[in-house]
Coordinates of C-alpha atoms in Angstrom, one line a residue:
M53 CA -5.9 4.6 27.7
L54 CA -4.1 5.0 24.1
A55 CA -0.8 6.5 26.4
G56 CA -0.9 3.6 28.8
V57 CA -0.8 1.2 26.4
I58 CA 2.4 2.7 24.5
S59 CA 4.4 3.3 28.7
A60 CA 4.1 0.0 28.8
G61 CA 7.3 -0.1 26.7
L62 CA 6.3 -0.8 23.0
F63 CA 10.4 -1.9 22.3
S64 CA 10.2 -4.1 25.6
Q65 CA 11.3 -6.9 23.8
P66 CA 15.6 -7.5 24.0
V67 CA 17.5 -5.7 20.8
L68 CA 19.8 -9.3 20.0
A69 CA 23.7 -7.9 19.1
K70 CA 24.3 -11.1 16.8
V71 CA 21.6 -12.7 14.3
G72 CA 22.9 -16.5 14.2
P73 CA 22.3 -19.0 11.6
P74 CA 19.1 -19.4 9.0
E75 CA 16.8 -21.8 10.4
K76 CA 15.9 -23.0 7.3
D77 CA 17.9 -21.2 3.9
E78 CA 15.7 -22.1 0.5
L79 CA 12.7 -20.0 0.9
K80 CA 9.7 -19.4 -2.2
F81 CA 8.4 -15.5 -2.0
G82 CA 5.2 -14.7 -3.7
F83 CA 4.2 -10.9 -5.3
I84 CA 2.2 -9.6 -7.6
K85 CA 3.1 -8.4 -11.0
L86 CA 3.3 -4.3 -9.7
T87 CA 6.2 -2.0 -9.6
D88 CA 6.3 -2.4 -6.0
M89 CA 8.0 -5.5 -5.5
A90 CA 11.4 -3.9 -6.7
P91 CA 12.9 -4.6 -3.3
L92 CA 12.2 -8.4 -3.7
A93 CA 13.6 -8.5 -7.2
V94 CA 16.7 -6.4 -5.9
A95 CA 17.6 -8.2 -3.1
Y96 CA 17.4 -11.3 -6.1
E97 CA 19.3 -9.9 -8.1
N98 CA 22.0 -7.7 -6.1
F99 CA 22.9 -11.5 -4.2
Y100 CA 21.7 -9.5 -0.8
F101 CA 19.3 -13.3 -0.1
E102 CA 22.3 -15.0 -0.4
D103 CA 24.5 -12.3 1.5
E104 CA 21.9 -13.0 4.4
G105 CA 22.9 -17.2 3.4
L106 CA 19.4 -17.5 1.8
Y107 CA 18.4 -19.4 -1.5
V108 CA 15.3 -17.5 -2.4
T109 CA 12.1 -18.5 -5.0
L110 CA 10.5 -15.4 -6.2
E111 CA 7.2 -16.5 -7.9
A112 CA 4.4 -14.3 -9.5
Q113 CA 1.1 -15.3 -7.9
A114 CA -3.0 -14.9 -9.5
N115 CA -3.8 -13.0 -7.3
W116 CA -4.5 -10.7 -4.4
K117 CA -6.4 -13.8 -2.6
V118 CA -4.5 -16.9 -3.4
L119 CA -0.7 -15.3 -2.6
L120 CA -2.3 -14.5 1.2
D121 CA -3.5 -17.8 1.0
R122 CA -0.4 -19.8 0.3
V123 CA 1.2 -18.1 2.7
I124 CA -0.9 -18.9 5.5
D125 CA -1.2 -22.7 4.2
G126 CA 3.2 -22.6 4.3
E127 CA 3.2 -22.9 0.2
L128 CA 5.2 -19.4 0.8
D129 CA 7.3 -18.6 3.3
G130 CA 6.5 -15.0 2.7
A131 CA 4.9 -12.6 -0.1
H132 CA 4.6 -9.3 -1.3
M133 CA 1.4 -8.1 0.7
L134 CA -1.2 -5.1 0.5
A135 CA -0.5 -3.3 4.3
G136 CA -4.5 -4.5 4.7
Q137 CA -3.7 -8.0 4.5
P138 CA -1.8 -8.5 7.3
I139 CA -4.3 -6.7 9.3
G140 CA -7.4 -8.4 7.4
A141 CA -6.5 -11.6 8.4
T142 CA -5.3 -10.7 11.9
I143 CA -9.4 -9.5 12.5
G144 CA -11.4 -12.0 10.4
I145 CA -11.6 -10.5 7.8
G146 CA -12.3 -13.0 4.7
T147 CA -9.6 -15.7 5.7
K148 CA -8.7 -16.3 9.8
A149 CA -4.8 -15.8 10.2
D150 CA -1.8 -14.4 12.4
V151 CA 0.0 -12.8 9.8
I152 CA 2.8 -10.4 10.7
T153 CA 4.9 -7.9 9.0
A154 CA 8.0 -6.1 9.8
F155 CA 8.9 -4.3 7.1
S156 CA 7.2 -2.2 4.8
M157 CA 7.9 -2.4 1.0
D158 CA 7.2 1.2 -0.7
L159 CA 5.2 4.3 0.0
N160 CA 2.9 5.8 -2.2
G161 CA 2.9 4.2 -5.5
N162 CA -1.2 4.4 -6.8
A163 CA -3.3 6.5 -9.3
I164 CA -7.3 6.8 -10.1
T165 CA -7.5 6.1 -13.7
V166 CA -10.8 7.0 -15.4
A167 CA -11.6 5.2 -18.7
N168 CA -12.0 7.9 -22.1
S169 CA -15.2 8.5 -22.0
V170 CA -15.9 9.8 -18.4
W171 CA -12.6 12.0 -19.2
D172 CA -14.2 13.5 -22.0
A173 CA -17.6 14.4 -19.7
I174 CA -15.0 15.8 -16.8
K175 CA -12.4 17.9 -18.7
P176 CA -14.5 21.0 -19.5
Q177 CA -15.4 20.7 -15.8
I178 CA -11.5 21.0 -14.5
D179 CA -9.4 24.1 -13.8
K180 CA -7.0 24.7 -16.6
A181 CA -3.2 25.9 -15.7
A182 CA -1.4 28.6 -17.6
D183 CA -0.6 26.5 -20.5
G184 CA -3.5 25.0 -21.1
K185 CA -2.9 22.2 -19.9
P186 CA -5.5 20.8 -16.4
N187 CA -4.8 21.0 -13.3
H188 CA -4.3 18.6 -11.1
P189 CA -5.2 16.2 -8.6
V190 CA -8.5 16.0 -10.0
K191 CA -11.6 16.1 -7.3
A192 CA -13.9 13.6 -6.8
D193 CA -17.1 16.6 -6.7
V194 CA -16.4 16.8 -10.4
L195 CA -18.1 13.0 -11.1
K196 CA -21.1 14.1 -9.9
P197 CA -23.1 15.0 -13.2
V198 CA -21.3 12.2 -14.9
I199 CA -22.6 9.4 -12.1
E200 CA -26.3 11.1 -12.3
A201 CA -26.0 10.5 -15.8
Y202 CA -25.8 7.1 -15.6
K203 CA -28.4 6.6 -12.7
A204 CA -31.1 8.5 -14.8
E205 CA -30.3 6.3 -17.2
G206 CA -30.6 3.2 -14.7
K207 CA -26.5 1.8 -15.3
P208 CA -24.6 1.2 -12.1
F209 CA -21.1 3.2 -12.5
N210 CA -18.8 1.1 -11.5
M211 CA -15.0 1.6 -10.7
G212 CA -12.5 -1.2 -9.8
M213 CA -10.4 -2.2 -7.0
V214 CA -7.3 -5.0 -6.4
F215 CA -8.8 -6.2 -3.0
P216 CA -11.4 -5.4 0.1
V217 CA -8.3 -4.8 2.6
S218 CA -6.1 -3.2 0.0
T219 CA -5.2 0.7 -0.1
H220 CA -6.0 1.1 -3.5
N221 CA -10.0 0.1 -2.0
Y222 CA -9.7 2.6 1.2
E223 CA -8.2 5.3 -1.1
L224 CA -10.4 5.1 -4.4
R225 CA -12.9 5.6 -1.2
Y226 CA -11.2 8.4 0.6
W227 CA -10.8 10.2 -2.7
L228 CA -15.0 9.9 -3.8
A229 CA -16.2 10.8 -0.2
A230 CA -13.7 13.6 -0.5
G231 CA -15.6 14.4 -3.4
G232 CA -19.3 14.0 -1.8
I233 CA -19.6 10.4 -3.3
H234 CA -20.7 7.8 -1.5
P235 CA -18.5 4.4 -2.4
G236 CA -20.7 1.9 0.0
Y237 CA -20.8 0.0 3.3
Y238 CA -19.6 -3.2 3.6
A239 CA -23.2 -5.2 5.8
P240 CA -20.7 -8.5 7.7
Q241 CA -22.9 -9.0 9.9
Q242 CA -25.9 -9.1 7.3
G243 CA -24.1 -11.5 4.8
D244 CA -23.3 -8.4 2.6
N245 CA -19.1 -8.3 1.8
S246 CA -19.5 -6.5 -1.5
G247 CA -19.4 -2.6 -0.4
Q248 CA -21.6 -1.5 -2.1
R249 CA -24.4 -0.4 0.6
Q250 CA -25.6 3.3 0.3
A251 CA -23.7 3.6 -2.7
D252 CA -23.2 6.0 -5.5
V253 CA -20.6 4.1 -7.5
L254 CA -20.1 0.9 -7.6
L255 CA -16.2 -1.3 -5.9
S256 CA -15.6 -4.3 -7.0
V257 CA -12.1 -6.3 -7.5
T258 CA -10.2 -6.7 -10.8
P259 CA -6.6 -8.2 -10.5
P260 CA -4.3 -5.2 -10.9
P261 CA -2.7 -6.5 -14.6
Q262 CA -6.6 -6.8 -15.5
M263 CA -7.4 -3.2 -15.3
P264 CA -6.6 -2.0 -18.4
A265 CA -8.8 -4.5 -20.0
T266 CA -10.9 -4.3 -18.3
L267 CA -11.6 -1.1 -18.4
E268 CA -11.1 -0.6 -22.8
A269 CA -14.1 -4.0 -22.5
A270 CA -16.0 -0.7 -20.0
T271 CA -17.0 -3.5 -17.2
I272 CA -15.7 -0.7 -15.2
Q273 CA -15.4 3.2 -15.8
G274 CA -12.3 3.8 -13.9
Y275 CA -10.3 2.0 -11.3
C276 CA -6.8 2.4 -8.8
V277 CA -4.3 0.8 -9.3
G278 CA -0.7 0.7 -8.4
E279 CA 2.2 0.2 -11.2
P280 CA 2.4 0.5 -13.8
W281 CA -1.0 0.0 -14.6
N282 CA -2.1 3.5 -14.9
Q283 CA -0.1 3.7 -16.9
Q284 CA -0.4 1.5 -18.9
A285 CA -4.0 2.8 -20.0
V286 CA -2.3 6.2 -21.2
F287 CA 0.2 3.5 -23.0
K288 CA -2.9 1.9 -24.5
G289 CA -4.8 4.9 -25.2
I290 CA -7.7 4.0 -23.3
G291 CA -7.8 5.7 -20.1
V292 CA -6.5 9.2 -17.9
P293 CA -5.1 9.1 -14.3
V294 CA -7.0 11.7 -12.5
I295 CA -4.7 11.7 -9.1
T296 CA -1.5 10.0 -7.4
D297 CA -1.9 8.7 -4.3
Y298 CA 0.6 10.7 -2.9
D299 CA -2.2 13.6 -3.7
I300 CA -4.4 11.8 -1.9
W301 CA -2.1 11.4 1.3
P302 CA 1.1 12.4 0.6
N303 CA 4.0 9.5 1.1
N304 CA 1.1 6.8 2.4
P305 CA 2.0 2.9 3.2
E306 CA 1.2 1.0 0.6
K307 CA 2.9 -3.2 0.3
V308 CA 4.3 -5.0 3.1
F309 CA 6.6 -8.0 3.4
G310 CA 4.3 -10.5 5.6
V311 CA 4.6 -13.7 7.2
S312 CA 2.1 -15.9 9.0
K313 CA 3.4 -15.3 12.7
A314 CA 3.7 -19.4 12.8
W315 CA 6.4 -19.2 10.0
A316 CA 8.3 -15.9 11.9
E317 CA 8.5 -18.1 15.3
A318 CA 9.8 -21.3 14.1
N319 CA 12.3 -19.4 11.8
P320 CA 13.6 -16.0 13.9
N321 CA 16.6 -15.7 12.0
T322 CA 16.1 -16.2 8.5
H323 CA 13.2 -13.2 8.9
I324 CA 15.5 -11.1 10.6
R325 CA 18.6 -11.7 7.5
V326 CA 15.0 -11.7 5.1
V327 CA 14.9 -8.5 6.4
K328 CA 18.1 -7.5 6.3
A329 CA 17.9 -7.9 2.4
L330 CA 15.4 -6.4 2.0
I331 CA 15.9 -3.0 3.6
R332 CA 19.9 -3.0 1.5
A333 CA 17.7 -3.5 -1.6
A334 CA 15.1 -0.6 -0.7
Y335 CA 17.9 1.6 0.1
W336 CA 19.8 1.0 -3.3
L337 CA 16.0 2.1 -5.4
D338 CA 16.0 5.1 -3.7
E339 CA 20.3 6.2 -3.0
Q340 CA 21.6 9.6 -4.4
E341 CA 18.3 10.5 -5.3
N342 CA 17.2 7.5 -7.3
A343 CA 20.3 6.8 -9.6
N344 CA 19.9 3.3 -9.7
R345 CA 16.2 3.8 -10.9
T346 CA 17.0 3.0 -14.7
D347 CA 19.1 -0.3 -13.8
A348 CA 16.2 -1.5 -12.0
V349 CA 13.0 -0.6 -14.9
K350 CA 15.3 -3.4 -16.8
M351 CA 15.2 -5.1 -14.2
L352 CA 11.2 -5.4 -13.5
A353 CA 10.5 -5.5 -17.2
R354 CA 11.7 -8.8 -17.4
S355 CA 8.7 -11.3 -17.6
Q356 CA 9.3 -12.8 -14.5
Y357 CA 8.8 -9.8 -12.1
V358 CA 6.4 -7.8 -14.2
G359 CA 6.9 -8.5 -17.8
A360 CA 6.0 -4.3 -18.9
D361 CA 7.3 -2.5 -21.3
A362 CA 10.1 -0.5 -19.8
K363 CA 9.0 2.8 -20.6
V364 CA 5.6 2.7 -19.3
I365 CA 7.5 1.2 -15.5
A366 CA 9.7 4.0 -16.5
N367 CA 7.2 6.9 -16.5
S368 CA 6.5 6.3 -13.1
M369 CA 10.0 5.2 -11.0
T370 CA 12.4 7.0 -12.6
G371 CA 10.5 10.3 -10.9
T372 CA 7.1 11.4 -13.5
F373 CA 3.7 10.8 -14.0
E374 CA 2.2 10.8 -17.5
Y375 CA -1.6 12.1 -17.4
E376 CA -2.5 12.5 -21.1
K377 CA -0.3 11.2 -23.8
G378 CA 2.6 13.9 -23.8
D379 CA 1.1 15.0 -20.5
K380 CA 4.4 14.1 -18.1
R381 CA 4.7 15.7 -15.2
P382 CA 7.3 15.7 -12.0
A383 CA 6.5 13.0 -9.5
P384 CA 10.1 12.9 -7.1
D385 CA 8.1 10.7 -4.9
F386 CA 5.6 8.5 -6.7
N387 CA 7.3 5.5 -5.8
V388 CA 9.2 5.6 -2.5
F389 CA 11.6 2.8 -1.2
F390 CA 13.4 3.9 1.5
R391 CA 12.7 7.6 2.0
H392 CA 10.8 8.9 4.8
H393 CA 11.7 6.2 6.6
A394 CA 10.2 4.1 4.3
T395 CA 11.0 0.6 5.4
Y396 CA 10.2 0.9 8.8
P397 CA 6.2 -0.3 10.4
Y398 CA 4.9 2.5 12.0
Y399 CA 1.8 1.5 14.1
S400 CA 0.4 4.6 12.7
D401 CA 0.0 3.0 9.3
A402 CA -1.9 0.0 10.3
I403 CA -4.4 2.4 13.1
W404 CA -5.2 4.4 9.6
T405 CA -5.6 1.0 8.1
L406 CA -7.8 -0.1 11.1
T407 CA -9.7 3.1 10.6
Q408 CA -11.0 2.9 7.4
M409 CA -11.5 -0.9 7.5
R410 CA -13.9 1.0 10.7
R411 CA -15.1 3.3 8.4
W412 CA -16.5 1.9 5.3
G413 CA -18.4 -1.2 7.9
Q414 CA -15.7 -3.8 7.8
I415 CA -15.0 -3.3 11.0
P416 CA -19.2 -3.1 12.2
E417 CA -19.2 -1.7 16.0
A418 CA -17.0 0.7 17.5
K419 CA -13.7 -0.2 19.1
P420 CA -12.0 1.9 21.6
D421 CA -8.5 3.1 21.0
D422 CA -6.3 0.8 22.9
W423 CA -7.9 -1.5 20.7
Y424 CA -6.5 -0.3 17.7
M425 CA -3.2 -0.1 18.9
S426 CA -3.5 -3.8 20.5
I427 CA -4.0 -4.8 17.1
A428 CA -1.3 -2.6 15.0
K429 CA 1.2 -3.8 18.4
K430 CA 0.0 -7.9 17.0
V431 CA 0.3 -7.4 13.6
Y432 CA 3.6 -4.9 13.2
R433 CA 6.8 -5.9 14.5
P434 CA 9.6 -3.2 15.0
D435 CA 11.4 -4.9 16.9
I436 CA 12.2 -7.8 14.3
Y437 CA 13.3 -4.6 11.9
R438 CA 15.2 -3.2 14.5
Q439 CA 17.3 -6.0 15.3
A440 CA 17.9 -6.2 11.5
A441 CA 18.6 -2.5 10.9
E442 CA 21.3 -3.2 13.6
A443 CA 23.1 -5.8 12.6
L444 CA 23.1 -4.1 9.3
I445 CA 25.0 -0.6 11.0
D446 CA 27.1 -3.5 13.2
E447 CA 28.0 -4.8 9.9
G448 CA 29.1 -1.8 8.5
K449 CA 26.7 -1.7 5.5
M450 CA 24.2 1.5 7.0
K451 CA 24.2 4.2 8.8
A452 CA 23.1 4.9 12.0
A453 CA 21.6 7.5 10.8
D454 CA 19.9 6.2 8.3
F455 CA 16.8 4.9 10.6
P456 CA 15.0 5.8 12.9
D457 CA 16.1 6.8 17.0
F458 CA 15.1 3.3 17.6
V459 CA 15.6 4.8 21.9
A460 CA 13.4 7.8 21.0
E461 CA 10.8 5.9 18.4
D462 CA 7.1 4.8 19.6
G463 CA 6.4 3.9 16.5
F464 CA 3.8 6.6 15.4
R465 CA 4.0 9.3 13.1
D466 CA 3.6 12.8 13.4
P467 CA 0.6 14.1 13.1
Q468 CA -0.3 13.5 9.0
T469 CA -1.3 16.7 7.1
G470 CA -2.0 17.5 3.1
F471 CA -5.2 14.4 2.6
I472 CA -7.0 15.7 -0.3
D473 CA -10.0 16.9 2.0
R474 CA -7.6 18.6 5.0
I475 CA -8.5 16.1 7.6
T476 CA -5.0 15.8 10.0
F477 CA -4.4 12.2 11.5
D478 CA -2.8 11.3 14.5
G479 CA -2.8 7.8 14.7
R480 CA -3.0 7.9 18.3
Y481 CA -6.1 8.7 18.4
P482 CA -8.1 7.3 16.1
N483 CA -11.8 7.4 17.4
A484 CA -11.2 11.1 17.0
Y485 CA -9.9 11.2 13.7
L486 CA -12.9 8.6 12.5
D487 CA -15.2 11.9 14.2
Q488 CA -14.0 14.7 11.9
F489 CA -15.5 12.7 8.6
T490 CA -19.3 13.8 7.4
I491 CA -19.8 10.0 5.0
G492 CA -18.4 7.3 7.0
L493 CA -19.5 5.0 10.2
K494 CA -18.2 6.3 13.4
G495 CA -18.8 6.2 16.8
N496 CA -21.4 3.6 17.9
D497 CA -23.1 4.0 14.0
K498 CA -24.0 0.4 12.7
L499 CA -25.6 -0.7 9.7

């Protein structure tokens, strides 16, 4: 049935040759203080927004919930969002509202960090490389004895993630489950949205900039977050990253630029122009093998953007990643903004997020494959992206070779491998994908 939905014409909407003047030219966009907000900062600082006749204010937000609520109520015109936020809002996880995205802001960019006490306990169990350094990535099964020790003392083993529908939540859960550790279920039909039912490890929300302080206070024993907050733990000497999300799933989708559906319908030309500016910014961040990243680091270090030490931001933004102090290793794709068609809003990326919502109970009942596709099409808007990209090509600012082949593109990445548990993801068959997991809901499972 899914194939029938696809053949109905993913790109049946007309592609506009010219973009009209903006319906609204004074805009306010929100973001969270993370390095992957970079396309917004670059589009502002390099005057790409102004090239589109847009006058933008960028405003840091307190947390992801506030950011989403302000987009929904119109206080913000759009925002740097977790990839799961437009999807979660659309299907009614938390706030129910129609939110869409026509632009993916980046791939990868997260890591899982544990407290020094946990690292000291697991380090002897980790294989060593020829140089004597621990092999990374570290699999979650090494945590089992530590978790059992906590249980024996009557203490919970707590870990932080940034939001219930964040990739961080799903990546942390994926890593734990791949190591045979249950991260817990959500049970919304029973009024339990803690995500901690049947859990071996208790996951809870902590805003990204507060992660290091919360770890240092021993409120949590580890966390999954974006940069610079893993490298900040290394810099402060309070924790050690054990795995990056690239090693959980190479080139996974991370943030998107989200707007309310109502705003997009009221401001179609403005929306296309915003996407044009963001595409140029993402290209600038990756062009000539990341030649501009040093300048981007200086930009992001300013207080109005990320406001962290430039040395900390540079650790990941310039193609390296530091585990223990002094153990800095190459990580050329830790932050990807344009390569691998990073900016294109693939339906399959949305479907993966939906599978994880189902796996952990946020979607409490079975859904057919075509339901996953219908939600992906409702939220992810490659038709708008295509209009922006083709306008840039027409203007000579970009080349057709920079983008997917829009005529042939069906919105699905090829089946993806490289997951830490060796399971292949094909977005065309979400239920078959879920059936492969030993931990998590599948089929007609209910709590």
